[in-house]
Structure formats: structure tokens, C-alpha cells
Amino acid sequence: MNATGNQPLYQEALAKLRALVQREDAHFHDGQFEAIEALVAHRRRALVVQRTGWGKSAVYFISSLLLRAQGRGPTLIVSPLLALMRDQVAAAERAGVRAAAINSANVLEWREVLAKLQRDEIDVLLVSPERLNNPSFREEQLPLLLDRLGLLVIDEAHCISDWGHDFRPDYRRIRELINRLPASLPVLATTATANSRVVEDVAEQLAADGAEVFTLRGSLARDSLRLGVLKLASPRMQLAWLLSHIESFTGSGIIYTLTVSAAEDVARLLSEAGHRVAAYTGRTDISEREQLESALKNNEVKALIATSALGMGFDKPDLGFVVHLGAPSSPVAYYQQVGRAGRGSINADVLLLPGPDDSEIWQYFATSSMPDEQRAQQVLDALAAVDGPVSVPALESAVNLRRSPLELLLKVLAVDGAVQRVAGGWIRTDMPWVYDADRYRRVAQSRIHEQNLMIDYENTARCRMEFLTQTLDDPQAGPCGKCDNCAGAWYDDHIPQESKDSAQAALVKAGVRIEPRKLYPSGLNKLGYSLKGKIPEDEQILEGRALARLTDLGWGNRLRQLFADPTDAPVQQAMLDACVKVLAEWQWPQRPVAVVAMASAHRPQLIESLAQSLASVGRLRYLGALQYRMGPPEGGPGGNSAFRLAAVADAFEIPPQMEELLANAPGPVLLVDDLADSRWSLAMAGRALRIAGAPGVLPFTLGLAG
């Protein structure tokens, strides 16, 4: 209800709402004014859990304007995604709100934004949670902002919670931020995807200093969405279905995939078939992302083929459909993504095509996001051993972790207070640190429960919208009357044979580049090696090829199965044929004259049979297999470059008979291996071959990690 005793505030807020939406007949949705009143009139701390499209942004923009009119300072909005920030700034400007953002996409504008802030020319400042850990922002700009802050907003607040589907370590800093605020300063947290457990956790953090939290929960059901699940036997059938049915969807939409490679593969297939689509992933350049978002909003493309990089906050009220090739790992995450569709009054179709490898992908992302106690202690010990800040590259040389997981671990340790980011790098604080094994065990159990719920969603005979909203503990959950379980299948499951053939041709298409290593990683001197700087050109390998990435939809599936089986066996004929095709299409600068097999402790039959077969088909001389100098190197996949290189730097030995042949080789040799992960094994084996006299080394592998 909007009827309150505070009519002057209500009328003033209503005028702001109508300016925001640019409609003179607009009225508040149930609960919107109550939230505004709690913030503006009573300076409350509020948690708003409402479905996507309800108008949460209207609450904080209108509250900001009303508080500014009372002489209060600007609003600080902590927002997780660049796309969300861009949309929020644009929406604010339409309502006459002077808004600006500070994030990684507009570094050149920071100085101007901060100058406007000092001149009190900004009503709303949006920052990413990562800014809260930036030393200069945290120590210079943030204190000045907090001194005159009028309202703090935490958007997508489920990210605060360990139990939220999209928990982010930097979001946990917000609790520290709240503790620094006076009790009279209003705080608003908003989300569309939070179950009771997450709501309780977020409310507890908002009430960190004992303040009472005003919680507003509404119905999460989306009447505009028509849900469905279509189970198909294989990625081939999924792609074939898309080829024949994408144009049957109304308007433009989003097709989500679980991996970057899958998004790129699907986009390529659909584009080659004449459909207006483009890939949108974490690898997409920031400027290109803006162009693609604009193209989708203007219906210039039929669909963006996207990973979760296009998730929270993307605002297109008339988005006509959302299709998933592969299921997200929880119903809550799924609800978040499908919430992009049907935000206006139009209906939208939402279809899930579960993938055969979904569980494997879920497990990979779940384990990669959990801190490891041994690794964490190594990081802490390395920082404690140095007087002063340590950069991330230098820290990589001390601990065996790649850049991305190392930075994630540092964030977790920083939030726990054990480390601190300062100018020049990271330092160890005086705060003791204890690995919270029980907490991580409980989080892991929660993730498994969510995955099982997602499988239940796929298989349920009940109303699908009711299932999703009950998962979010919506007390108003009920049958929607329009999903495939309520009203029957609304999608056509027929797939023409020509679409199947096109999908098959795309999936068997093989060959990806292997970029050669050209620089040694820093810090090798600490591991006992003098290698540094650029690898000499006469010791480098050339650009190589792999049959497929492990994440690819086609051969990637078969390679994952191959590497999951510990049994060593000769290469299968179909895989060999595909490799031969890759070699035939390889535009190498000079054709190889011989073939060498990589030394292997796990799959010597596979590698040597592949190398011998390729030599036979190509009528090349087979020189045999490399040998290990002191036995197989220790360690497995993962780890950072310095440690990976150190494990193989002196690992390979050239047999005497091979060395003699290499010295007289008139052209490059083909170096054959099963999997390229860090690429340092290829680089160091190739270096040994070059030093032995090979004029060039062309690496070829079955799989490419990543």
C-alpha cells in the first residue's frame, strides 16, 4: 500500500517517480514508497527483496533526490557489474540525478569524477566492490565521501552472503563500511535473488552495530515468463535445435552457456548459418561489451551468446527470450539470469536445455572458488618473511599459484584481516589467521544442495515458476499456469536433418592455436634457475596446434572423457583422422620433416601411437620419444608459471640417436603431446630440441586446457 500519513513526502516522491519513468500516470508498486519513507523520513537500514523489474533502482534514486533536497550528501552505490553501472547512470540522468561511476572501464574519467564530487556536483556515485580494497580510494577518497554521505546502497546484496549464489569476497568489506557509518545514516540493500538464509545473513550484516533492519519482501513470481525444459541427447542435438528454432522466438534475447569456449563456438555456428548473433564473455573487450549491449537493446542482433559475464543488472525491458545451453549450478542463479527477460509488460520465453557435462562444470567452478588452507598459509608465510609490500608477480614466485586464484585468495585473506593491500603490493598484518574449515565445509555442502535442486528443477513435474520461487522461500509461491508443466510444451522439439548435419559439421571442426611461450616468468632465481627475460629466438618453439580445447563442445567432450580415464591406450582412429585434418589445414611457415613424441609417465602409448601415426600419414621420419633426465617431473596441472617452469626446466633429455638426426634436419620437427596446460613442458622440450640442433619445433597436442 502507498497510503501513509506522510502525504507531503508521498507527493514529492511521486513527482520524482513520474520524472524517472517519464509517465504522468505512474504510481508506486506495493512497497516502493514504504521503502523510500523508511530511508528518507526515518533514516532506517532497509533490505528490499523484490523480483527483477519491481523497481528497486527507483527506490534509491528517488531517495537520493529527496535526501539531497534536505541538504544531505551524495549517495554511494556499491554495484557489482559494469553493465549494471552503465544502465544505472543512464537511468539516473533521465530522472535528473547527477550520477557518475568509478570502475575499471573509465579510469581516464576518475580525476574528473572526483573533482565533481569535491564540488558537490554529484548526487550518486557508483563504485564496484573492488574499489573498497583499492588503497588510494580506501585511504583518500572514501573517508572524504563518508564524512558527507547521505545514503549507502548495496545493490545485488546477495553477493554479501557466503550462502548467496554469487558470493564475492570484496562484498564482505561492506560490513566493515557499515560499521564506520553513524546510526542516523540510512542504508539500503537490494536483491532479487535471496532465500531466507541469505536474507537473514544480509540483515545481520546490515545490523552490524545493533540497528534494527526494515525488511521488505515481495512475491518473486514473474507472470511474464513462460518457463520450459527441453532435454536433448547431446550438444549436437542442442546446437541443431538452436539452428532450426532460434528465429521462432519473439524479439531478441540472450543464449547463456556455461563456458567461454561454448559461447564462442555457438556464436560462430549460428553466425555462419546467417543468424545475427555475437559472443559476450569475460574475454570480450570492455569497449566491445558496450557495443554489444547497445546492439541487443536496439534489437540489432537476434541474440547475444553469453556467459554469466552478462548477468546481473543488464536492463532491456523488452528482452524477448532467454535460453540456457547447460544449466547454472543452482535454481537461484538460474532465476537471476532468466530475470533479464520480460521485465516490461511483454511476455517472454525461457527455455533450459540441460547439458550432459553440467555437473563436471559445476564441480570445477565450485572447487576453484574455495580457498585452500595450505596455499593460504604459504601466502601468509611469504608475506611475513618480507619487510614491506610484495607485488602479486613477486608473490607468484614464492607460492605455487596462478594469478587468478592467487588474487582471489588474497581478497579472502584481506577480508579476514590477515593481509592488506597497500601502495606497492600486499603486506601481512598483525592479525592472527585461522582457516575456518567448518565454514567452508558448510558452504560446500550448501553448493551441493543447490546443484541437486537444479537437477530437481529439470526433472520436476510441478509448476516450474512455483518450484523456483519456493526455492527462494517465497511465501506467495504458486502455479503459474503457463509453463510447460502447467500448460504443456510450448516449444517445438522437432529438429530437421539438415540442422543436425550442420551441427555435426561444426562440432567435428577441429584445431585451435597454441601460442608459444616467449618470456620467462619472474622469480625463477628464487627457485634456483638463472633463466629470465625473453626466451632467445633460437630456443623458442613456433606457434602450434591442438585438436580442441577441453572446454569445447565437440572434441572437447571426447577429450575430457579420454583424460578422465586413467587407462593408457593407442589413439582411436576417429581422433587420429581429426588430427590429420588439423595438420592438413595448418598454414605452417615450413612443413615439418620429422616427428618427435613427448616423454610421458601416464600416456606413453597414446602419445607415441599418435606421433607414429602422424609420421606415417605425413610420410615424415619418426625420431622417437624424448626421455626424462631424472624421472617424471613432480606436480600436476595448476600452479603458477614459475613453479610450472621450474618443474620441467631440466626435465627432458635427447636420446643420442635423436640428437644426431636433429643436427642434420633440413626443417622443423613436429613435437607431439597429449595435453597443453601451462605450455611450459612444450616450451622446455622444444628448447632442448632447438639446442640439440632442430631448426624449428612445431608443437601439436590433442587437448588445450582453458
XYZ file of C-alpha atoms in Angstrom:
706
model
C 0.000 0.000 0.000
C 1.052 3.547 -0.639
C -1.397 5.296 1.651
C 0.583 6.785 4.553
C 0.285 9.661 6.964
C 3.227 11.416 5.334
C 1.374 12.888 2.383
C 3.848 15.726 1.615
C 6.689 13.232 1.301
C 4.480 10.895 -0.714
C 3.525 13.609 -3.217
C 7.124 14.765 -3.556
C 8.322 11.186 -4.089
C 5.557 10.515 -6.616
C 6.651 13.522 -8.658
C 10.188 12.171 -8.695
C 8.910 8.742 -9.773
C 6.985 10.209 -12.705
C 10.058 12.134 -13.815
C 12.134 8.947 -13.551
C 9.824 6.800 -15.690
C 8.675 9.765 -17.800
C 4.969 8.970 -17.323
C 2.470 11.296 -15.666
C 0.138 8.416 -14.740
C 2.808 6.349 -12.947
C 2.203 5.094 -9.401
C 4.356 3.261 -6.908
C 4.387 -0.526 -6.797
C 3.391 -2.010 -3.469
C 6.214 -1.423 -1.026
C 8.185 1.137 -3.030
C 7.095 4.203 -1.098
C 7.308 2.334 2.214
C 10.989 1.683 1.480
C 11.557 5.326 0.463
C 9.825 6.559 3.607
C 11.934 4.248 5.792
C 15.116 5.713 4.303
C 14.184 9.383 3.947
C 11.849 10.045 6.855
C 13.176 7.565 9.408
C 16.832 7.068 8.372
C 16.394 3.303 8.609
C 18.531 0.433 7.438
C 16.465 -1.452 4.907
C 16.672 -4.714 2.991
C 14.452 -4.948 -0.086
C 13.976 -8.371 -1.702
C 11.799 -7.943 -4.778
C 11.613 -9.551 -8.204
C 13.535 -8.148 -11.143
C 11.569 -5.320 -12.728
C 9.823 -4.311 -9.483
C 11.729 -1.018 -9.379
C 14.436 -1.265 -6.740
C 16.552 1.328 -8.527
C 13.622 3.771 -8.364
C 13.708 3.460 -4.576
C 17.317 4.526 -4.232
C 17.293 7.180 -6.951
C 14.192 8.864 -5.553
C 15.516 8.551 -2.001
C 18.783 10.149 -3.135
C 16.996 13.148 -4.646
C 14.784 13.605 -1.598
C 17.724 13.402 0.791
C 19.716 15.825 -1.354
C 16.784 18.251 -1.197
C 17.077 18.057 2.594
C 20.718 19.077 2.378
C 22.194 15.614 2.755
C 25.314 14.483 0.921
C 25.603 12.223 -2.124
C 24.618 8.565 -2.297
C 27.244 5.841 -2.615
C 26.052 2.770 -4.540
C 28.160 -0.376 -4.431
C 27.322 -2.208 -7.648
C 28.916 -5.417 -8.968
C 28.838 -5.231 -12.768
C 29.905 -2.657 -15.327
C 26.790 -3.237 -17.436
C 24.677 -2.550 -14.363
C 26.559 0.666 -13.654
C 26.126 1.939 -17.195
C 22.389 1.320 -17.078
C 22.066 2.891 -13.640
C 23.928 6.051 -14.663
C 21.725 6.371 -17.757
C 18.538 5.825 -15.701
C 19.671 8.361 -13.117
C 20.294 11.023 -15.733
C 16.761 10.544 -17.107
C 15.418 11.377 -13.638
C 17.620 14.423 -13.236
C 20.018 12.631 -10.907
C 23.633 13.647 -11.397
C 25.325 10.250 -11.389
C 28.851 9.029 -12.076
C 30.797 5.814 -11.742
C 34.321 4.820 -10.766
C 35.335 1.450 -12.150
C 37.941 -0.290 -14.278
C 36.212 0.781 -17.509
C 36.533 4.542 -17.014
C 39.952 5.065 -15.429
C 40.570 8.181 -17.514
C 37.463 9.812 -16.040
C 38.308 9.227 -12.364
C 40.043 12.559 -11.812
C 37.104 14.476 -13.292
C 34.580 12.449 -11.264
C 36.445 13.065 -8.002
C 36.718 16.782 -8.786
C 32.937 16.950 -9.318
C 32.431 15.078 -6.075
C 34.523 17.624 -4.197
C 32.496 20.446 -5.774
C 29.277 18.687 -4.674
C 28.159 18.272 -8.282
C 27.341 14.556 -7.983
C 24.204 13.140 -6.390
C 25.026 9.439 -6.843
C 28.432 7.770 -7.093
C 28.574 4.149 -8.207
C 31.627 2.059 -7.350
C 32.497 -1.592 -7.729
C 33.136 -3.583 -4.541
C 36.768 -3.959 -5.654
C 37.205 -0.175 -5.235
C 36.759 -0.660 -1.482
C 40.081 -2.504 -1.459
C 41.918 -0.019 -3.646
C 44.493 1.706 -1.381
C 44.130 5.219 -2.799
C 40.331 5.083 -2.889
C 40.105 3.474 0.553
C 42.547 5.883 2.208
C 41.964 9.128 0.292
C 38.564 9.351 -1.407
C 36.415 7.096 0.788
C 36.987 8.960 4.105
C 36.071 12.263 2.438
C 32.952 10.681 0.978
C 31.880 9.075 4.253
C 32.129 12.432 6.060
C 29.264 13.779 3.966
C 27.481 10.649 2.771
C 23.689 10.851 2.565
C 22.800 7.239 1.722
C 24.625 3.950 1.240
C 23.165 1.454 -1.236
C 24.354 -2.138 -1.665
C 22.951 -3.417 -4.942
C 22.741 -7.169 -5.622
C 23.173 -7.641 -1.887
C 23.093 -11.444 -2.044
C 26.775 -11.103 -3.031
C 27.470 -10.169 0.609
C 26.480 -13.594 1.837
C 28.559 -16.775 1.814
C 25.288 -18.511 1.008
C 24.422 -16.291 -1.939
C 24.764 -17.900 -5.356
C 27.212 -15.208 -6.475
C 29.200 -14.556 -3.290
C 32.182 -12.231 -3.822
C 34.941 -11.711 -1.250
C 35.107 -7.957 -1.829
C 31.444 -7.642 -0.884
C 32.247 -8.783 2.651
C 34.068 -5.477 3.127
C 30.724 -3.740 3.129
C 30.131 -4.905 6.686
C 33.281 -3.012 7.707
C 31.983 0.009 5.796
C 28.616 -0.127 7.562
C 30.337 -0.270 10.947
C 32.019 3.047 10.149
C 28.701 4.820 9.497
C 26.695 6.751 12.083
C 23.437 5.083 13.112
C 21.497 8.020 11.631
C 22.762 7.378 8.102
C 20.261 5.337 6.044
C 21.451 2.147 4.351
C 19.616 0.213 1.634
C 20.436 -3.305 0.447
C 18.574 -4.708 -2.568
C 18.392 -8.037 -4.363
C 16.001 -10.113 -6.444
C 17.556 -13.473 -5.591
C 17.778 -14.324 -1.922
C 16.277 -17.183 0.043
C 15.541 -16.934 3.759
C 19.056 -17.949 4.749
C 20.627 -15.225 2.616
C 18.078 -12.654 3.811
C 18.927 -13.418 7.447
C 22.657 -13.238 6.744
C 22.431 -9.901 4.906
C 20.099 -8.414 7.539
C 22.550 -9.445 10.250
C 25.352 -7.616 8.441
C 23.215 -4.504 7.970
C 22.551 -4.555 11.709
C 26.252 -4.893 12.499
C 26.059 -2.117 15.115
C 22.725 -3.273 16.558
C 20.479 -1.166 14.318
C 17.017 -2.534 13.566
C 16.604 -3.570 9.917
C 13.446 -2.865 7.948
C 12.943 -5.870 5.651
C 10.581 -5.724 2.693
C 9.922 -8.973 0.804
C 7.512 -9.271 -2.069
C 6.359 -12.021 -4.360
C 9.165 -13.178 -6.641
C 6.987 -14.877 -9.265
C 7.267 -13.408 -12.752
C 3.920 -13.550 -14.543
C 5.537 -12.505 -17.819
C 7.821 -15.550 -18.061
C 6.892 -18.831 -19.745
C 9.301 -21.490 -18.493
C 10.269 -24.779 -20.081
C 12.892 -27.517 -20.070
C 13.866 -29.394 -23.232
C 16.138 -32.394 -22.737
C 18.177 -33.344 -25.772
C 20.635 -36.195 -26.079
C 23.847 -34.326 -26.922
C 25.469 -30.958 -27.677
C 24.966 -31.803 -31.358
C 21.199 -32.004 -30.886
C 21.166 -28.825 -28.808
C 23.003 -26.880 -31.491
C 20.798 -28.387 -34.185
C 17.695 -27.337 -32.266
C 19.021 -23.784 -31.947
C 19.847 -23.633 -35.646
C 16.289 -24.546 -36.587
C 14.365 -22.677 -33.874
C 16.206 -19.512 -32.824
C 14.185 -17.349 -35.206
C 10.913 -18.691 -33.771
C 11.482 -16.681 -30.583
C 9.879 -13.257 -30.438
C 12.209 -10.284 -30.392
C 15.814 -10.515 -29.303
C 17.274 -12.323 -26.345
C 20.183 -13.992 -24.579
C 21.508 -17.527 -25.017
C 23.593 -18.447 -21.969
C 26.391 -21.029 -21.953
C 28.489 -22.257 -19.035
C 31.922 -21.663 -20.595
C 33.624 -19.071 -22.750
C 34.552 -21.624 -25.403
C 30.970 -22.820 -25.687
C 29.728 -19.245 -26.153
C 32.265 -18.612 -28.900
C 31.529 -21.934 -30.618
C 27.760 -21.410 -30.588
C 28.092 -17.818 -31.800
C 30.313 -18.937 -34.665
C 27.928 -21.716 -35.700
C 24.840 -19.501 -35.656
C 26.654 -16.646 -37.416
C 27.872 -18.940 -40.184
C 24.263 -20.083 -40.625
C 23.177 -16.479 -41.216
C 21.784 -15.549 -37.787
C 22.593 -12.158 -36.269
C 24.361 -13.154 -33.064
C 27.598 -12.351 -31.213
C 29.556 -13.812 -28.301
C 29.688 -11.888 -24.994
C 32.099 -13.347 -22.407
C 34.740 -12.482 -19.863
C 37.212 -12.393 -22.761
C 35.213 -9.706 -24.579
C 36.916 -6.307 -24.541
C 35.177 -3.717 -22.366
C 34.523 -1.320 -25.249
C 33.130 -4.164 -27.342
C 30.838 -5.178 -24.477
C 29.243 -1.738 -24.539
C 28.698 -2.014 -28.284
C 27.147 -5.470 -27.942
C 24.858 -4.366 -25.107
C 23.696 -1.462 -27.251
C 23.136 -3.775 -30.237
C 20.961 -6.067 -28.137
C 18.978 -3.199 -26.629
C 18.350 -1.777 -30.106
C 17.373 -5.213 -31.489
C 20.251 -5.107 -33.946
C 21.097 -8.719 -33.082
C 18.812 -11.690 -32.570
C 20.777 -12.807 -29.522
C 23.963 -12.456 -27.564
C 25.584 -15.807 -26.802
C 26.806 -15.090 -23.307
C 28.401 -16.439 -20.183
C 27.443 -15.101 -16.757
C 29.528 -12.019 -17.671
C 26.184 -10.713 -18.992
C 24.134 -11.307 -15.882
C 23.034 -9.078 -13.062
C 21.843 -5.652 -13.975
C 21.571 -5.787 -17.740
C 18.417 -3.797 -18.396
C 16.313 -4.380 -21.503
C 12.603 -4.327 -20.564
C 11.530 -5.916 -23.855
C 14.028 -8.790 -23.843
C 12.015 -11.497 -25.567
C 13.700 -14.749 -24.532
C 16.429 -16.419 -22.501
C 17.785 -19.826 -23.480
C 20.344 -21.792 -21.489
C 22.652 -24.318 -23.143
C 23.642 -26.048 -19.941
C 22.185 -25.291 -16.544
C 23.602 -22.886 -13.943
C 24.585 -24.588 -10.704
C 21.560 -23.501 -8.666
C 17.910 -22.524 -9.185
C 18.702 -19.160 -7.584
C 21.431 -18.410 -10.128
C 19.085 -19.585 -12.875
C 16.304 -17.305 -11.642
C 18.767 -14.404 -11.596
C 19.663 -14.893 -15.256
C 16.174 -15.578 -16.593
C 15.073 -12.448 -14.748
C 16.680 -10.450 -17.547
C 13.630 -11.302 -19.716
C 10.093 -9.950 -19.632
C 10.821 -7.029 -17.336
C 8.297 -4.833 -19.119
C 4.683 -5.779 -19.715
C 5.548 -8.204 -22.529
C 5.671 -11.961 -22.208
C 8.986 -13.736 -22.634
C 10.022 -17.329 -23.232
C 12.588 -19.032 -21.010
C 13.968 -22.409 -22.052
C 16.589 -24.603 -20.408
C 18.491 -27.200 -22.419
C 20.465 -29.159 -19.783
C 23.904 -30.368 -20.877
C 25.490 -33.782 -20.282
C 28.569 -32.187 -18.696
C 26.823 -29.683 -16.419
C 27.833 -31.465 -13.203
C 31.516 -31.527 -14.192
C 31.493 -27.796 -14.920
C 29.690 -27.042 -11.642
C 32.307 -29.002 -9.726
C 35.174 -27.164 -11.422
C 33.859 -23.699 -10.568
C 32.867 -24.737 -7.026
C 36.324 -26.059 -6.139
C 38.222 -23.213 -7.812
C 36.410 -20.625 -5.674
C 37.193 -22.255 -2.298
C 40.427 -21.214 -0.546
C 42.916 -23.963 0.252
C 44.414 -23.933 3.765
C 47.918 -24.967 2.690
C 48.048 -22.394 -0.096
C 46.738 -19.687 2.218
C 49.420 -20.413 4.803
C 52.113 -20.313 2.114
C 50.926 -16.857 1.079
C 50.910 -15.619 4.663
C 54.380 -17.034 5.332
C 55.755 -15.461 2.148
C 54.390 -12.036 3.095
C 55.594 -12.342 6.680
C 59.131 -13.133 5.509
C 59.471 -9.792 3.712
C 59.738 -6.324 5.195
C 57.421 -4.177 3.105
C 54.819 -4.732 0.400
C 55.077 -7.625 -2.058
C 53.652 -7.379 -5.564
C 51.459 -10.153 -6.955
C 54.067 -11.182 -9.589
C 56.720 -11.420 -6.867
C 54.349 -13.377 -4.668
C 53.746 -15.803 -7.518
C 57.430 -16.652 -7.359
C 57.114 -17.641 -3.711
C 53.921 -19.692 -3.834
C 52.746 -22.146 -6.460
C 49.533 -20.410 -7.504
C 48.379 -18.905 -10.766
C 47.477 -15.236 -10.934
C 43.668 -15.505 -10.788
C 43.359 -17.936 -7.837
C 46.171 -16.088 -6.032
C 44.338 -12.773 -6.326
C 41.092 -14.406 -5.183
C 42.867 -15.908 -2.165
C 44.420 -12.537 -1.303
C 40.941 -10.991 -1.352
C 39.647 -13.633 1.045
C 42.623 -13.148 3.382
C 42.219 -9.369 3.171
C 38.570 -9.561 4.160
C 39.605 -11.778 7.086
C 42.070 -9.037 8.083
C 45.173 -11.217 7.671
C 46.638 -9.230 4.761
C 46.228 -5.713 3.457
C 46.656 -4.200 0.038
C 48.812 -1.068 0.128
C 50.703 1.003 -2.404
C 53.233 -1.320 -3.989
C 51.539 -4.621 -3.204
C 50.409 -6.670 -0.212
C 51.558 -6.897 3.405
C 50.901 -9.302 6.270
C 49.012 -7.700 9.154
C 49.393 -8.493 12.851
C 46.009 -10.189 12.953
C 46.154 -13.961 13.587
C 44.505 -16.077 10.914
C 42.828 -19.438 11.345
C 41.427 -21.441 8.449
C 37.671 -21.644 9.004
C 37.306 -25.244 7.854
C 33.805 -25.582 9.287
C 32.551 -22.548 7.394
C 33.959 -23.723 4.077
C 32.608 -27.219 4.670
C 29.150 -25.784 5.250
C 29.388 -23.601 2.159
C 30.490 -26.616 0.085
C 27.535 -28.630 1.397
C 25.227 -25.748 0.528
C 26.582 -25.665 -3.031
C 25.953 -29.402 -3.431
C 22.407 -28.931 -2.153
C 21.858 -26.169 -4.715
C 23.156 -28.362 -7.517
C 20.763 -31.139 -6.518
C 17.916 -28.619 -6.514
C 18.839 -27.608 -10.060
C 18.584 -31.222 -11.162
C 15.227 -31.435 -9.361
C 14.065 -28.382 -11.319
C 14.976 -30.083 -14.582
C 13.022 -33.212 -13.634
C 10.049 -31.802 -11.730
C 6.508 -32.394 -12.941
C 5.275 -29.451 -10.839
C 4.912 -25.855 -11.948
C 8.385 -24.582 -12.744
C 7.810 -21.000 -11.567
C 6.393 -22.311 -8.314
C 9.486 -24.510 -7.902
C 11.862 -21.578 -8.449
C 10.057 -19.188 -6.132
C 9.736 -21.824 -3.410
C 13.490 -22.318 -3.671
C 13.715 -18.608 -2.859
C 11.384 -19.171 0.122
C 8.678 -17.011 -1.423
C 5.582 -17.438 0.807
C 3.362 -16.465 -2.130
C 4.697 -19.187 -4.465
C 2.001 -20.805 -6.565
C 1.324 -22.344 -10.000
C 1.905 -20.015 -12.948
C -0.491 -21.752 -15.358
C 1.732 -21.201 -18.401
C 4.989 -23.203 -18.074
C 5.398 -26.495 -19.939
C 4.314 -28.463 -16.873
C 1.221 -26.335 -16.261
C 0.050 -25.899 -19.849
C 2.012 -28.416 -21.897
C 5.130 -27.994 -24.001
C 5.024 -24.652 -25.798
C 8.213 -25.272 -27.807
C 8.670 -27.373 -30.931
C 11.083 -30.246 -30.332
C 11.339 -31.314 -33.985
C 14.827 -30.966 -35.472
C 15.297 -31.073 -39.259
C 18.036 -33.381 -40.541
C 19.894 -30.544 -42.254
C 20.239 -28.781 -38.891
C 21.628 -31.972 -37.372
C 24.132 -32.227 -40.203
C 25.196 -28.585 -39.812
C 25.650 -29.009 -36.062
C 27.659 -32.174 -36.581
C 29.912 -30.432 -39.077
C 30.505 -27.594 -36.625
C 31.293 -29.934 -33.757
C 33.802 -32.013 -35.667
C 35.520 -28.864 -36.839
C 38.861 -29.070 -35.104
C 42.002 -27.110 -34.481
C 42.938 -24.311 -32.082
C 46.163 -22.331 -31.864
C 48.791 -22.955 -29.200
C 50.594 -19.698 -28.551
C 54.322 -20.191 -27.883
C 55.924 -19.033 -24.664
C 58.279 -16.140 -25.394
C 59.107 -14.767 -21.927
C 60.356 -16.474 -18.810
C 58.298 -15.750 -15.672
C 59.855 -13.557 -12.995
C 61.217 -15.027 -9.793
C 62.932 -18.092 -11.246
C 66.155 -17.099 -9.465
C 64.401 -17.804 -6.165
C 63.769 -21.338 -7.378
C 67.376 -21.942 -8.390
C 67.252 -21.038 -12.090
C 69.032 -18.205 -13.877
C 66.527 -18.081 -16.740
C 64.955 -14.647 -17.126
C 63.660 -12.161 -19.648
C 62.910 -13.097 -23.231
C 63.494 -16.653 -24.381
C 66.174 -16.448 -27.103
C 64.608 -16.802 -30.522
C 66.832 -19.740 -31.408
C 65.464 -21.564 -28.322
C 61.769 -20.764 -28.841
C 59.139 -23.085 -30.242
C 56.849 -21.962 -33.052
C 53.079 -21.452 -32.942
C 51.364 -24.827 -32.531
C 48.009 -26.506 -32.861
C 45.734 -28.595 -30.650
C 42.828 -30.729 -31.732
C 40.484 -28.862 -29.345
C 40.167 -27.032 -26.059
C 38.912 -29.178 -23.207
C 36.014 -26.751 -22.814
C 34.911 -27.026 -26.450
C 31.505 -28.510 -27.210
C 32.643 -31.010 -29.826
C 36.013 -32.710 -29.462
C 36.363 -31.141 -26.035
C 33.744 -33.550 -24.686
C 35.598 -36.572 -26.024
C 38.946 -35.336 -24.742
C 37.561 -34.767 -21.246
C 36.349 -38.362 -21.250
C 39.727 -39.558 -22.533
C 41.709 -37.740 -19.850
C 39.286 -38.787 -17.100
C 40.099 -42.438 -17.886
C 43.436 -43.468 -16.286
C 43.866 -46.279 -18.825
C 46.594 -45.743 -21.412
C 45.763 -46.979 -24.926
C 46.686 -46.174 -28.543
C 44.897 -43.270 -30.198
C 41.489 -44.087 -31.668
C 41.071 -43.875 -35.429
C 38.388 -41.144 -35.356
C 40.576 -38.937 -33.194
C 43.591 -39.604 -35.408
C 41.577 -38.682 -38.509
C 40.577 -35.390 -36.887
C 44.214 -34.664 -36.012
C 45.273 -35.343 -39.588
C 42.654 -32.859 -40.752
C 44.005 -30.199 -38.378
C 47.520 -30.753 -39.711
C 46.289 -30.586 -43.306
C 44.700 -27.170 -42.651
C 47.675 -25.823 -40.690
C 49.288 -22.969 -42.590
C 52.757 -23.524 -41.117
C 55.667 -21.391 -42.324
C 57.604 -24.553 -43.234
C 56.402 -28.139 -43.404
C 57.899 -30.395 -40.696
C 60.383 -33.023 -41.791
C 60.174 -35.296 -38.749
C 58.053 -36.165 -35.706
C 59.088 -36.446 -32.036
C 56.912 -37.797 -29.215
C 56.889 -36.095 -25.809
C 58.153 -38.093 -22.832
C 55.208 -39.290 -20.750
C 54.759 -41.181 -17.497
C 50.982 -41.526 -17.834
C 50.083 -41.964 -21.512
C 53.143 -43.149 -23.464
C 51.031 -45.465 -25.661
C 48.626 -42.690 -26.580
C 51.332 -40.147 -27.389
C 53.715 -42.480 -29.219
C 50.918 -44.086 -31.268
C 49.677 -40.624 -32.247
C 53.171 -39.443 -33.158
C 53.978 -42.587 -35.161
C 50.635 -42.463 -36.993
C 51.037 -38.792 -37.904
C 54.543 -39.510 -39.190
C 53.226 -42.387 -41.275
C 50.319 -40.428 -42.782
C 52.515 -37.411 -43.498
C 55.429 -39.522 -44.732
C 57.664 -37.927 -42.153
C 60.534 -39.518 -40.284
C 59.662 -40.642 -36.772
C 62.611 -39.826 -34.490
C 61.240 -41.486 -31.346
C 60.302 -40.150 -27.913
C 62.083 -37.723 -25.618
C 63.278 -39.076 -22.280
C 63.133 -37.768 -18.732
C 66.531 -36.836 -17.365
C 65.757 -37.651 -13.710
C 62.330 -39.250 -13.874
C 58.942 -37.591 -14.453
C 58.624 -34.053 -13.044
C 56.626 -33.672 -9.851
C 53.349 -31.806 -9.685
C 50.197 -31.828 -11.739
C 48.067 -29.270 -13.543
C 47.578 -25.890 -11.919
C 50.112 -23.740 -10.159
C 51.770 -20.610 -11.452
C 54.228 -20.204 -14.283
C 57.409 -20.001 -12.225
C 56.748 -23.265 -10.423
C 55.448 -24.997 -13.525
C 58.554 -23.992 -15.446
C 60.888 -24.974 -12.610
C 59.361 -28.471 -12.607
C 60.313 -29.060 -16.259
C 63.253 -26.718 -16.915
C 65.818 -29.549 -16.916
C 63.396 -32.446 -17.244
C 63.982 -33.520 -20.840
C 66.830 -35.421 -22.374
C 67.514 -36.005 -26.071
C 68.446 -39.647 -26.821
C 71.861 -39.847 -28.572
C 70.452 -41.269 -31.816
C 67.859 -38.471 -31.978
C 70.448 -35.774 -31.338
C 72.451 -36.893 -34.338
C 69.376 -36.781 -36.585
C 68.302 -33.354 -35.285
C 71.679 -31.844 -36.087
C 71.135 -32.676 -39.764
C 67.380 -31.959 -40.001
C 66.589 -29.757 -43.050
C 63.407 -28.379 -41.463
C 61.329 -28.154 -38.271
C 60.139 -31.141 -36.252
C 56.598 -31.806 -35.053
C 56.549 -32.278 -31.248
C 53.518 -34.375 -30.240
C 51.938 -34.408 -26.753
C 48.559 -35.255 -25.244
C 47.697 -32.012 -23.395
C 48.949 -28.424 -23.328
C 48.203 -26.897 -19.944
C 50.746 -24.292 -18.836
C 52.658 -24.819 -22.138
C 55.958 -24.891 -20.244
C 56.533 -28.595 -20.928
C 56.229 -27.874 -24.641
C 58.453 -24.814 -24.323
C 61.222 -26.615 -22.424
C 61.061 -29.795 -24.509
C 61.167 -27.605 -27.606
C 64.104 -25.653 -26.175
C 66.006 -28.914 -25.658
C 65.275 -29.894 -29.264
C 66.403 -26.483 -30.563
C 69.650 -26.613 -28.570
C 70.237 -30.113 -29.965
C 70.061 -28.695 -33.481
C 66.414 -28.682 -34.581
C 65.896 -25.625 -36.833
C 62.323 -25.279 -35.552
C 59.750 -27.015 -33.330
C 56.025 -27.127 -34.146
C 54.036 -28.340 -31.099
C 50.902 -30.429 -31.617
C 48.632 -31.738 -28.833
C 45.275 -33.400 -28.546
C 43.936 -31.061 -25.868
C 44.436 -27.452 -24.812
C 43.440 -26.501 -21.278
C 41.426 -23.340 -20.782
